[in-house]
Amino acid sequence: MKPWLTRGLGLTLTHVLVRVLLGAALVQWPLQGTVLRWGGLLVVVFVALLWGGIDGIRDRRANPDPDRGADLTMLWLKAGAVAGLLGGFLTWLVDAITPIPVGVKSLFFEITSGAAFTVLLVFLPAMLAVTVGRFLVRREQAKPVEQPAPAPVPVGAAAGANTAWSSDDSPTEVFPAVDPQRDDRR
């Protein structure tokens, strides 16, 4: 199965389950509608964030060169389109067949405006998470590998114990002293 289709079907399932559970919860707690709706929205966003982050991390680890990575933008746009269109249709179908009041408008609304909102609800968080995942792996790969510290070099009196350099009989060049009063540059 194509990766975008897998993600689209997974997020369709998430979207439909959230809408069905939200409809059932609103029957039981009608005064908590705002909190329940925000909770459902956050669940769908969280699933897209989590899955997108995993994709970004996997892609950067597989392809350290940014130019060689997978095109996750189109993958998540297709996944969002599947989740929006199929999720809207299935939600409308659940509302039409079962007694659970999912709060669906018309089929036309669900596969146009509702689907567009769901596409954005999936695509934007997923792309944000892909970017963050790639960034985190790049930072991890850019850390310098720690080398063991070199052995300490003796200084002072302890350095004088090693006299191998002092027995060298190489000639030393002597430079004449510079007299600041005399100017030979003319």
Short mmCIF file of C-alpha atoms in Angstrom, two decimals:
data_model
loop_
_atom_site.label_atom_id
_atom_site.label_comp_id
_atom_site.label_asym_id
_atom_site.label_seq_id
_atom_site.Cartn_x
_atom_site.Cartn_y
_atom_site.Cartn_z
CA MET A 1 0.00 0.00 0.00
CA LYS A 2 1.23 3.48 -0.78
CA PRO A 3 2.60 5.46 2.22
CA TRP A 4 0.25 8.39 1.59
CA LEU A 5 -2.73 6.05 1.46
CA THR A 6 -1.73 4.39 4.73
CA ARG A 7 -1.45 7.77 6.45
CA GLY A 8 -4.68 8.98 4.86
CA LEU A 9 -6.64 5.92 5.96
CA GLY A 10 -5.16 6.07 9.45
CA LEU A 11 -6.12 9.70 9.84
CA THR A 12 -9.54 9.02 8.29
CA LEU A 13 -10.12 6.41 10.98
CA THR A 14 -8.94 8.85 13.65
CA HIS A 15 -11.17 11.62 12.28
CA VAL A 16 -14.30 9.45 12.04
CA LEU A 17 -13.77 7.92 15.50
CA VAL A 18 -13.31 11.35 17.05
CA ARG A 19 -16.46 12.66 15.37
CA VAL A 20 -18.53 9.63 16.41
CA LEU A 21 -17.24 9.73 20.00
CA LEU A 22 -17.79 13.47 20.06
CA GLY A 23 -21.40 13.03 18.91
CA ALA A 24 -22.04 10.40 21.59
CA ALA A 25 -20.34 12.53 24.26
CA LEU A 26 -22.38 15.60 23.36
CA VAL A 27 -25.59 13.65 23.95
CA GLN A 28 -24.39 12.78 27.47
CA TRP A 29 -22.78 16.15 28.34
CA PRO A 30 -24.38 18.85 26.18
CA LEU A 31 -23.03 21.71 28.32
CA GLN A 32 -19.43 20.59 27.76
CA GLY A 33 -19.58 20.94 23.98
CA THR A 34 -16.81 23.50 23.66
CA VAL A 35 -14.32 21.51 25.71
CA LEU A 36 -15.23 18.26 23.96
CA ARG A 37 -14.89 19.80 20.49
CA TRP A 38 -11.49 21.28 21.31
CA GLY A 39 -10.42 17.94 22.74
CA GLY A 40 -11.43 16.14 19.54
CA LEU A 41 -9.62 18.71 17.42
CA LEU A 42 -6.47 18.28 19.50
CA VAL A 43 -6.60 14.49 19.14
CA VAL A 44 -6.59 14.71 15.34
CA VAL A 45 -3.82 17.34 15.38
CA PHE A 46 -1.76 15.26 17.83
CA VAL A 47 -1.96 12.14 15.63
CA ALA A 48 -0.86 14.17 12.58
CA LEU A 49 1.97 15.78 14.59
CA LEU A 50 3.20 12.46 15.91
CA TRP A 51 3.11 10.68 12.57
CA GLY A 52 4.68 13.62 10.73
CA GLY A 53 7.47 13.88 13.30
CA ILE A 54 8.27 10.19 12.93
CA ASP A 55 8.36 10.64 9.13
CA GLY A 56 10.72 13.62 9.42
CA ILE A 57 13.09 11.77 11.75
CA ARG A 58 13.13 8.64 9.61
CA ASP A 59 13.68 10.59 6.42
CA ARG A 60 16.61 12.64 7.73
CA ARG A 61 18.30 9.57 9.22
CA ALA A 62 17.92 7.69 5.92
CA ASN A 63 19.02 10.70 3.84
CA PRO A 64 21.42 13.04 5.66
CA ASP A 65 21.68 15.19 2.52
CA PRO A 66 18.61 17.50 2.43
CA ASP A 67 18.50 17.34 -1.38
CA ARG A 68 18.13 13.56 -1.35
CA GLY A 69 15.21 13.27 1.09
CA ALA A 70 11.72 12.02 0.33
CA ASP A 71 9.03 14.44 -0.82
CA LEU A 72 6.99 14.42 2.38
CA THR A 73 5.06 17.53 1.35
CA MET A 74 3.12 15.74 -1.38
CA LEU A 75 2.83 12.60 0.74
CA TRP A 76 1.10 14.50 3.53
CA LEU A 77 -1.00 16.60 1.16
CA LYS A 78 -2.35 13.42 -0.44
CA ALA A 79 -2.89 11.88 3.00
CA GLY A 80 -4.79 14.99 4.09
CA ALA A 81 -6.96 14.87 0.96
CA VAL A 82 -7.83 11.22 1.60
CA ALA A 83 -8.59 11.94 5.26
CA GLY A 84 -10.72 14.95 4.36
CA LEU A 85 -12.78 13.43 1.57
CA LEU A 86 -13.16 9.91 2.93
CA GLY A 87 -13.57 11.13 6.52
CA GLY A 88 -16.35 13.53 5.49
CA PHE A 89 -18.14 10.85 3.49
CA LEU A 90 -17.87 8.21 6.24
CA THR A 91 -19.01 10.66 8.91
CA TRP A 92 -22.03 11.57 6.80
CA LEU A 93 -22.70 7.84 6.27
CA VAL A 94 -22.51 7.12 10.02
CA ASP A 95 -24.93 9.96 10.67
CA ALA A 96 -27.31 8.74 7.96
CA ILE A 97 -27.32 5.05 8.97
CA THR A 98 -26.89 5.00 12.76
CA PRO A 99 -28.82 6.79 15.51
CA ILE A 100 -25.60 8.48 16.72
CA PRO A 101 -25.99 12.22 16.16
CA VAL A 102 -22.61 13.10 14.69
CA GLY A 103 -23.66 16.65 13.88
CA VAL A 104 -23.21 16.37 10.14
CA LYS A 105 -24.42 18.97 7.70
CA SER A 106 -25.16 17.85 4.15
CA LEU A 107 -23.02 15.48 2.09
CA PHE A 108 -22.03 18.41 -0.13
CA PHE A 109 -20.75 20.36 2.88
CA GLU A 110 -18.86 17.35 4.27
CA ILE A 111 -16.97 16.64 1.05
CA THR A 112 -16.20 20.31 0.26
CA SER A 113 -15.82 22.69 3.20
CA GLY A 114 -15.52 20.01 5.88
CA ALA A 115 -12.96 18.13 3.78
CA ALA A 116 -10.93 21.31 3.17
CA PHE A 117 -10.78 21.97 6.91
CA THR A 118 -9.71 18.38 7.58
CA VAL A 119 -7.00 18.60 4.91
CA LEU A 120 -5.54 21.63 6.68
CA LEU A 121 -6.01 19.99 10.06
CA VAL A 122 -3.85 17.09 8.90
CA PHE A 123 -1.40 18.75 6.51
CA LEU A 124 -0.21 21.76 8.51
CA PRO A 125 0.63 19.96 11.79
CA ALA A 126 2.24 17.08 9.89
CA MET A 127 4.49 19.40 7.90
CA LEU A 128 5.43 21.31 11.04
CA ALA A 129 6.36 18.03 12.71
CA VAL A 130 8.32 16.84 9.65
CA THR A 131 10.34 20.06 9.76
CA VAL A 132 11.02 19.76 13.48
CA GLY A 133 11.92 16.07 13.15
CA ARG A 134 14.40 16.77 10.37
CA PHE A 135 15.87 19.67 12.32
CA LEU A 136 16.39 17.57 15.44
CA VAL A 137 18.16 14.81 13.51
CA ARG A 138 20.35 17.37 11.71
CA ARG A 139 21.39 18.84 15.05
CA GLU A 140 22.10 15.35 16.35
CA GLN A 141 24.28 14.57 13.33
CA ALA A 142 26.12 17.91 13.49
CA LYS A 143 27.38 17.40 17.03
CA PRO A 144 31.14 16.86 17.02
CA VAL A 145 32.36 13.46 18.06
CA GLU A 146 34.11 13.80 21.39
CA GLN A 147 37.79 12.83 21.17
CA PRO A 148 39.67 11.68 24.26
CA ALA A 149 41.61 14.50 25.90
CA PRO A 150 45.36 14.49 25.15
CA ALA A 151 47.78 13.61 27.92
CA PRO A 152 48.83 16.64 29.98
CA VAL A 153 52.15 18.25 29.04
CA PRO A 154 54.49 18.91 32.00
CA VAL A 155 55.23 22.57 32.68
CA GLY A 156 57.85 24.26 34.85
CA ALA A 157 60.35 22.19 36.83
CA ALA A 158 58.78 18.92 35.65
CA ALA A 159 59.46 19.93 32.04
CA GLY A 160 63.17 20.33 32.81
CA ALA A 161 63.41 16.64 33.59
CA ASN A 162 63.23 15.91 29.88
CA THR A 163 66.59 17.19 28.58
CA ALA A 164 66.61 15.52 25.18
CA TRP A 165 66.16 18.87 23.45
CA SER A 166 69.02 20.58 25.35
CA SER A 167 71.74 18.29 24.03
CA ASP A 168 71.17 19.38 20.46
CA ASP A 169 74.37 20.97 19.07
CA SER A 170 72.73 22.74 16.17
CA PRO A 171 74.26 26.11 15.28
CA THR A 172 72.31 29.13 16.40
CA GLU A 173 72.09 32.19 14.19
CA VAL A 174 72.82 35.46 15.95
CA PHE A 175 71.15 38.63 14.70
CA PRO A 176 72.78 42.05 15.17
CA ALA A 177 71.18 44.38 17.70
CA VAL A 178 68.86 47.05 16.39
CA ASP A 179 69.94 50.60 17.19
CA PRO A 180 66.93 52.90 17.10
CA GLN A 181 69.16 56.01 16.78
CA ARG A 182 70.77 54.84 13.59
CA ASP A 183 68.62 54.70 10.46
CA ASP A 184 70.10 52.60 7.62
CA ARG A 185 66.98 52.63 5.48
CA ARG A 186 67.99 55.64 3.36
#
